[in-house]
Amino acid sequence: MCNITFVNHASVLIEAEGIRLITDPWLEGRVFHNGWDLIAKSKFSFDDFADITHIWFSHEHPDHFFPPNVKRIPEAMREKICILYQQTADQKVVDYCRNLGFRTQELPHHKWVELTPGFRVLCGPVPVYDSWLMLDAGGKCIVNLNDCELNQINDIEPLQQYLPRPVDLLLSQFGYASWKGNPEEKQAREDGAREILERLGAQASVLKPRYLLPFASLIYFCHEENSYLNDSINTIAGAAEYIQNQTQATPVVMYPGETWSIGQLHDNAEPLARWQADYETIPRDLQVSQTVSWDDLQKHSAAYLARMREKNNRLLVAALSRIGFFPQLKIHLWDLDRVVAFDLRRGISPSDASAEDADVAMSSESLAFIFQFDWGMDTVYVNGRFRAAPEGFSRFIRTFALGIMNNTGRRFGFGLILDWQYTRQSIVRLVRLLRGRKEAIEEYQV
C-alpha cells in the first residue's frame, strides 16, 4: 500500500514501507522576491516533520526549496531526516542542509537508490536547475515531474527506460509560472496557459499514467506590479477537465491535508469546491515595492560587476560585449522616474533615453535584487515584476545571463565546451531569444 497526502503547491507526502518522504515543502511565506504566494493555507505544520524520514528537493527555486521554511524545522528533528537532492557541481543545497544538522544523500543521475526494501527512488536532472523523481514504493510507480521543462514527446520518452512497471500516478505542473507578456498582451498569457495543458497531455501520452495529479501551480501573483498575470491562469478545475477529456488518465484533485491511498476511488468534488472558494479570493493583500536610491544602485552595480569579473573569463566577456552578445540595456526605473543604462563593461550609468525607448521597465527594488544575487534575473523573470519592449526581453536575458550560469556553479569561459549538455541547452535557448520577443515569451524558461 502507498498513501499520498497533499501538502501544498508542489509538496506531497508519500508513505510506504515505513518511509515518509515529503517533496518540496514550501508551507508558508511569499517567495520570488515577494512575487508569489500560496492560494490555500497549508495544514501540514513544522511540528509535523517529527514523523518525516526524507525530504526531496527538486531544485533551488524557492517554491520548492525555501530556506526560511527549512530553518523552521525544529533542530531536534533534523538529525532524523535525510535530505535527498540531485548531484550538482557546487553541492550548494546539500551543504546548506548539512550545516543545519540534516543528514544528506546526493542522488546519482538516473540510478535507482533504495531507501528501504520496497521503497526506492530515481532522480533525473533537467537543465538548467530542475530534476524529476521516480518512486517505486509499496508496489506503486509514481513519477513526479514538478515543473520540469519536458514539453515535447522526445523530451519525455527517455524516462520510459527507467520505469519499473506501468505508471500508477503522475504529478506535474498545470499552469504558467513566470512572466507572460505586458499587461496589454493577454493573448501571450492565454497561449502560455494552453501550452502548459498541452504539455500535460504530451506527458500523459508517453508515460501513460493510471492517475494524474495536477499540482505545482497553486500560487497567485501577489505584487501590485505583477497581479495582472493572474488574469489567465489555469485553475485546477480546468486542468482536471483537460485531463479527463484529453488524456487516458483519471484526474485526481487534492486539497491541503487530504490523504489518498493510490488506486482507491477518489472523489474530486469536495477539493474542487474548496479550491474554487480560494480562487475567488485572489488577488489579495498585494505587496508594494520599496524604492532603492540611485547611490545604492551604483554600489550594487559595482559589486555585481566585481562578482562577474571574478567568476568568469574577463577577456571573453569583454570581447563578446564589444560585438553586442552581451548588450547595453536601457532600463526605465518607474519609481525613480528615470532611465539608466547598464552593461558588463561600465556598469550602471544615467541615460538620455526616454521611457518609451527603454528595453525594459521595473522598480529600483527589482534592479537592486538582480545586482545583489546571481539568481536575481531568474527571480525577476519568474515573478514577472517588469515590462519589456518588443526586442527588450532578449537583451534583458543576455545582459544578465552570466549570473544565472554562475548560480549553477559554472564559469563562463572556454571550459564550457566540455560541459556539452548545458552548453547545448543554452545555445538552443539563446537562438530562440534572438529570433524575437514572441518566441522569447513562449520559449524562455529558467
XYZ file of C-alpha atoms in Angstrom:
446
model
C 0.000 0.000 0.000
C 1.148 3.527 -0.779
C -0.538 6.663 0.572
C -0.111 10.212 -0.650
C -1.007 13.343 1.313
C -1.249 16.659 -0.479
C 0.710 19.294 1.463
C 0.560 22.343 -0.857
C 1.651 23.575 -4.291
C 4.432 21.100 -5.309
C 4.617 19.337 -1.956
C 3.239 15.874 -1.274
C 3.929 13.307 1.429
C 4.412 9.738 0.193
C 4.151 6.914 2.729
C 5.070 3.277 2.172
C 7.184 0.588 3.845
C 7.878 2.791 6.883
C 9.252 5.657 4.749
C 7.584 9.070 4.963
C 9.054 11.180 2.164
C 7.923 14.766 1.636
C 8.699 16.672 -1.565
C 9.446 20.383 -1.969
C 7.898 21.598 1.306
C 7.011 25.268 0.867
C 4.478 25.707 3.665
C 4.154 29.455 4.067
C 5.622 32.838 3.198
C 5.966 34.797 -0.015
C 8.659 33.772 -2.479
C 10.399 35.075 -5.597
C 11.075 38.471 -4.032
C 7.521 38.891 -2.753
C 6.089 37.948 -6.138
C 4.258 34.674 -5.363
C 2.014 33.457 -2.568
C 0.132 30.231 -1.911
C -3.542 30.212 -2.856
C -4.528 27.994 0.095
C -3.133 27.687 3.600
C -1.101 24.611 4.477
C -2.431 22.212 7.078
C 0.929 20.469 7.471
C 2.963 22.246 10.171
C 6.649 22.392 11.042
C 5.989 20.169 14.058
C 4.725 17.507 11.649
C 8.286 16.985 10.457
C 8.741 14.856 13.587
C 7.486 11.852 11.616
C 9.270 12.607 8.333
C 12.142 10.337 7.280
C 13.171 12.020 3.997
C 12.810 15.358 2.199
C 13.379 15.565 -1.542
C 14.060 18.961 -3.081
C 13.701 19.092 -6.856
C 15.671 22.314 -7.387
C 16.677 25.641 -5.866
C 13.658 27.750 -6.763
C 12.075 28.962 -3.518
C 8.653 27.474 -4.215
C 10.477 24.137 -3.912
C 13.479 24.855 -1.680
C 12.674 27.782 0.609
C 15.437 28.324 3.212
C 13.244 30.308 5.665
C 10.915 27.292 5.866
C 13.771 24.784 6.042
C 15.232 26.672 9.009
C 11.891 26.498 10.820
C 12.032 22.710 11.042
C 12.853 22.140 14.739
C 16.546 21.405 15.276
C 15.831 18.299 17.337
C 14.114 16.712 14.322
C 16.769 17.453 11.715
C 19.232 14.681 12.523
C 16.478 12.123 11.926
C 15.630 13.482 8.469
C 17.643 12.699 5.339
C 17.707 15.317 2.585
C 17.664 13.859 -0.935
C 18.990 16.071 -3.726
C 20.332 15.639 -7.235
C 24.099 15.538 -7.692
C 25.354 19.023 -8.598
C 28.732 20.601 -9.254
C 28.521 23.122 -6.421
C 26.731 20.949 -3.790
C 25.227 24.193 -2.533
C 21.873 22.813 -1.388
C 23.354 19.688 0.178
C 25.987 21.696 2.066
C 23.362 24.161 3.285
C 21.171 21.394 4.677
C 24.085 19.516 6.198
C 25.190 22.673 8.012
C 21.684 22.942 9.500
C 22.049 19.478 11.008
C 20.203 17.325 8.463
C 21.544 14.075 7.112
C 22.056 14.284 3.349
C 22.248 11.942 0.391
C 23.046 13.020 -3.140
C 21.111 11.138 -5.779
C 23.196 9.980 -8.757
C 21.642 10.760 -12.095
C 19.366 8.045 -13.489
C 20.268 5.377 -10.927
C 17.923 3.661 -8.510
C 18.636 4.265 -4.821
C 16.969 2.015 -2.249
C 15.771 3.822 0.870
C 14.405 0.617 2.400
C 13.254 -2.706 0.927
C 10.190 -1.945 -1.166
C 10.893 1.795 -1.489
C 13.429 3.142 -3.963
C 13.877 6.383 -5.905
C 15.500 7.506 -9.144
C 16.304 11.141 -9.925
C 16.914 12.711 -13.326
C 18.255 16.236 -13.979
C 16.653 18.739 -16.355
C 18.812 21.770 -17.272
C 19.221 24.396 -16.018
C 18.306 23.676 -12.364
C 15.478 21.182 -12.224
C 15.080 17.462 -11.606
C 12.322 14.850 -11.575
C 11.825 11.904 -9.256
C 10.590 8.401 -9.977
C 9.437 6.328 -6.996
C 8.921 2.576 -6.755
C 7.125 2.470 -3.412
C 4.734 0.000 -1.843
C 4.161 -1.676 -5.180
C 3.252 1.606 -6.895
C 5.130 3.567 -9.557
C 4.983 7.337 -9.068
C 6.554 9.930 -11.362
C 6.950 13.474 -10.018
C 7.810 15.906 -12.814
C 7.028 19.046 -10.738
C 7.698 21.921 -13.185
C 10.393 20.268 -15.307
C 10.685 21.565 -18.858
C 9.674 18.311 -20.525
C 7.483 19.765 -23.233
C 7.777 17.556 -26.286
C 7.416 13.840 -26.876
C 11.163 13.438 -27.450
C 11.872 15.212 -24.136
C 9.672 12.759 -22.240
C 10.396 9.444 -23.965
C 13.834 8.918 -22.319
C 12.059 8.460 -18.966
C 10.374 5.293 -20.229
C 13.578 3.257 -19.967
C 13.653 3.684 -16.182
C 10.047 2.722 -15.405
C 9.914 -0.383 -13.173
C 6.264 -1.002 -14.073
C 3.331 0.939 -15.565
C 2.918 4.372 -14.005
C 0.260 4.474 -11.310
C 0.482 8.203 -10.595
C 1.953 11.149 -12.468
C 2.330 14.539 -10.770
C 3.003 17.588 -12.928
C 2.610 21.347 -13.248
C -0.591 22.630 -14.861
C -0.178 26.404 -15.182
C 2.305 29.052 -16.297
C 4.664 30.235 -13.608
C 6.532 33.255 -14.925
C 6.233 36.477 -16.909
C 3.905 36.131 -19.886
C 3.880 39.488 -21.612
C 2.987 43.028 -20.597
C -0.461 43.838 -19.146
C -1.992 44.541 -22.557
C -0.662 41.251 -24.017
C -3.304 38.928 -22.620
C -3.038 36.633 -25.631
C 0.501 35.696 -24.575
C -0.839 34.511 -21.230
C -3.738 32.633 -22.785
C -1.310 30.913 -25.147
C 1.022 30.080 -22.263
C -1.818 28.597 -20.230
C -2.924 26.447 -23.162
C 0.614 25.237 -23.863
C 1.096 24.020 -20.288
C -2.051 21.905 -20.579
C -0.802 20.547 -23.890
C 2.443 19.643 -22.133
C 0.405 17.682 -19.590
C -1.217 15.888 -22.481
C 2.140 15.022 -24.044
C 3.469 13.722 -20.731
C 0.379 11.579 -20.228
C 0.539 10.194 -23.769
C 4.121 8.986 -23.266
C 4.095 7.866 -19.625
C 0.514 6.524 -19.709
C -0.293 7.022 -16.007
C -3.399 5.494 -14.479
C -3.907 8.677 -12.438
C -2.680 12.231 -12.986
C -2.484 14.712 -10.106
C -2.132 18.319 -11.316
C -0.058 20.397 -8.890
C 2.908 22.827 -8.668
C 0.746 25.711 -9.936
C -1.268 26.526 -6.829
C 0.001 30.080 -6.446
C -1.042 33.584 -7.352
C 0.994 36.622 -8.346
C 0.827 38.733 -5.209
C 2.559 42.040 -6.007
C 0.966 45.196 -7.357
C 3.498 45.054 -10.204
C 2.550 41.542 -11.352
C -1.056 40.927 -10.267
C -2.239 41.335 -13.875
C -0.621 37.944 -14.587
C -3.470 36.290 -12.674
C -5.922 37.115 -15.464
C -5.309 33.931 -17.484
C -4.003 31.337 -15.035
C -5.246 27.779 -15.373
C -7.433 26.739 -12.467
C -7.130 23.266 -11.063
C -10.716 22.617 -12.185
C -9.732 23.475 -15.750
C -6.709 21.195 -15.511
C -8.836 18.318 -14.214
C -11.303 18.813 -17.058
C -8.479 18.776 -19.608
C -7.041 15.569 -18.140
C -10.474 13.934 -18.156
C -11.256 14.886 -21.755
C -7.865 14.897 -23.470
C -5.911 12.046 -21.842
C -6.455 8.432 -20.845
C -5.581 9.214 -17.212
C -8.003 9.749 -14.353
C -7.575 13.202 -12.781
C -7.045 13.363 -9.025
C -7.568 16.736 -7.330
C -6.418 17.070 -3.722
C -6.621 19.853 -1.141
C -4.004 20.564 1.568
C -4.185 17.939 4.309
C -6.070 15.341 2.257
C -4.732 11.752 2.103
C -5.429 9.223 -0.641
C -4.460 5.571 -0.923
C -3.223 5.300 -4.502
C -5.550 3.121 -6.533
C -8.625 3.621 -4.383
C -11.684 5.527 -5.547
C -11.296 9.279 -5.147
C -13.997 11.942 -5.245
C -12.758 15.271 -6.620
C -15.941 17.201 -5.817
C -15.059 18.462 -2.336
C -11.451 19.508 -3.074
C -12.601 21.242 -6.267
C -15.197 23.213 -4.311
C -12.620 24.240 -1.717
C -10.148 25.332 -4.376
C -12.828 27.339 -6.154
C -13.585 29.229 -2.950
C -9.883 30.057 -2.626
C -9.539 31.175 -6.249
C -12.351 33.660 -5.695
C -10.233 35.467 -3.074
C -7.324 36.325 -5.394
C -5.571 38.579 -5.913
C -5.413 39.624 -2.259
C -3.050 41.556 0.041
C -0.869 42.846 -2.774
C 2.748 43.637 -1.939
C 4.278 47.047 -2.698
C 7.875 47.926 -3.584
C 10.432 49.832 -1.564
C 12.451 52.410 -3.501
C 16.230 51.972 -3.670
C 18.272 55.154 -4.022
C 20.475 55.953 -7.005
C 23.572 55.870 -4.787
C 22.716 52.385 -3.546
C 22.039 51.155 -7.084
C 25.509 52.317 -8.094
C 27.046 50.404 -5.189
C 25.077 47.256 -6.024
C 26.080 47.569 -9.688
C 29.768 47.860 -8.799
C 29.564 44.785 -6.576
C 27.782 42.856 -9.338
C 30.472 43.746 -11.886
C 33.221 42.698 -9.483
C 31.491 39.349 -8.960
C 31.026 38.730 -12.676
C 34.683 39.539 -13.369
C 35.850 37.203 -10.638
C 33.658 34.283 -11.689
C 34.033 34.487 -15.481
C 36.655 34.856 -18.201
C 37.045 38.633 -18.374
C 38.648 38.715 -21.818
C 35.930 36.563 -23.355
C 33.174 38.612 -21.717
C 34.775 41.866 -22.909
C 35.166 40.574 -26.463
C 31.568 39.390 -26.674
C 30.343 42.650 -25.141
C 32.045 44.652 -27.904
C 30.159 42.741 -30.600
C 26.837 43.039 -28.766
C 26.456 39.490 -27.496
C 26.239 40.986 -24.016
C 24.452 44.238 -24.911
C 23.946 47.511 -23.139
C 20.491 47.515 -21.574
C 18.311 50.609 -21.169
C 16.124 50.303 -18.067
C 13.239 52.563 -17.103
C 13.007 52.698 -13.301
C 9.387 53.661 -12.865
C 9.577 54.570 -9.181
C 12.604 56.846 -9.698
C 11.138 58.182 -12.970
C 14.447 57.872 -14.780
C 16.121 55.738 -17.431
C 19.506 54.169 -16.775
C 21.913 52.144 -18.880
C 23.775 49.039 -17.786
C 26.400 46.850 -19.414
C 29.080 44.434 -18.252
C 31.950 46.789 -19.087
C 30.858 50.051 -17.460
C 28.121 49.073 -15.046
C 25.193 51.404 -14.395
C 25.061 54.973 -15.685
C 22.457 57.685 -16.392
C 20.835 57.583 -19.829
C 19.239 60.259 -22.004
C 16.820 57.709 -23.473
C 13.108 58.211 -22.914
C 10.939 55.749 -21.041
C 9.364 54.762 -24.373
C 12.806 53.843 -25.757
C 13.826 51.668 -22.793
C 14.337 47.929 -23.303
C 12.710 47.016 -20.007
C 10.949 48.764 -17.136
C 10.943 47.792 -13.472
C 11.246 49.166 -9.967
C 14.570 50.156 -8.449
C 13.964 47.398 -5.895
C 13.904 44.735 -8.632
C 17.055 46.065 -10.300
C 18.856 46.099 -6.951
C 17.795 42.480 -6.406
C 19.256 41.481 -9.785
C 22.553 43.098 -8.808
C 22.637 41.571 -5.334
C 22.109 37.919 -6.235
C 23.369 35.721 -9.057
C 19.852 34.314 -9.347
C 18.311 37.794 -9.358
C 17.358 37.932 -13.036
C 15.903 34.428 -12.784
C 13.727 35.595 -9.895
C 12.531 38.734 -11.676
C 11.662 36.687 -14.759
C 9.641 34.244 -12.667
C 7.885 36.889 -10.571
C 7.052 38.960 -13.644
C 7.692 42.295 -11.955
C 8.868 44.044 -15.124
C 7.768 45.096 -18.600
C 9.647 44.567 -21.862
C 9.770 46.278 -25.254
C 9.466 44.134 -28.418
C 13.211 43.406 -28.576
C 13.950 44.280 -24.963
C 13.323 40.881 -23.411
C 16.112 39.212 -25.385
C 18.537 41.993 -24.413
C 17.467 41.707 -20.770
C 18.192 37.973 -20.674
C 21.554 38.254 -22.420
C 22.722 41.148 -20.260
C 22.242 39.235 -17.008
C 22.763 35.651 -18.235
C 26.173 35.312 -16.567
C 24.669 35.423 -13.094
C 22.272 32.595 -13.925
C 25.151 30.475 -15.204
C 27.291 31.247 -12.162
C 24.437 30.251 -9.888
C 24.702 26.686 -11.249
C 28.351 26.556 -10.177
C 29.659 27.190 -13.701
C 32.149 29.728 -15.015
C 31.707 31.430 -18.389
C 34.807 30.548 -20.355
C 36.239 28.128 -22.876
C 35.773 25.250 -20.428
C 32.047 25.298 -21.174
C 32.859 23.336 -24.322
C 33.402 20.315 -22.064
C 30.001 20.792 -20.419
C 28.216 19.930 -23.629
C 24.719 19.223 -22.326
C 24.467 22.567 -20.544
C 26.076 24.439 -23.438
C 23.748 22.858 -25.989
C 20.676 23.786 -23.951
C 21.949 27.346 -23.533
C 22.638 27.765 -27.247
C 19.175 26.485 -28.161
C 17.544 28.976 -25.808
C 19.688 31.889 -26.956
C 18.871 31.158 -30.602
C 15.173 31.221 -29.742
C 15.599 34.504 -27.909
C 17.410 36.105 -30.816
C 14.534 35.250 -33.150
C 12.404 37.831 -31.406
C 10.213 38.621 -28.473
C 7.208 36.430 -29.295
C 9.256 33.237 -29.170
C 11.151 34.581 -26.174
C 7.919 34.827 -24.207
C 6.840 31.369 -25.281
C 10.126 29.509 -25.066
C 12.394 31.022 -22.413
C 12.329 29.133 -19.121
C 14.898 29.132 -16.303
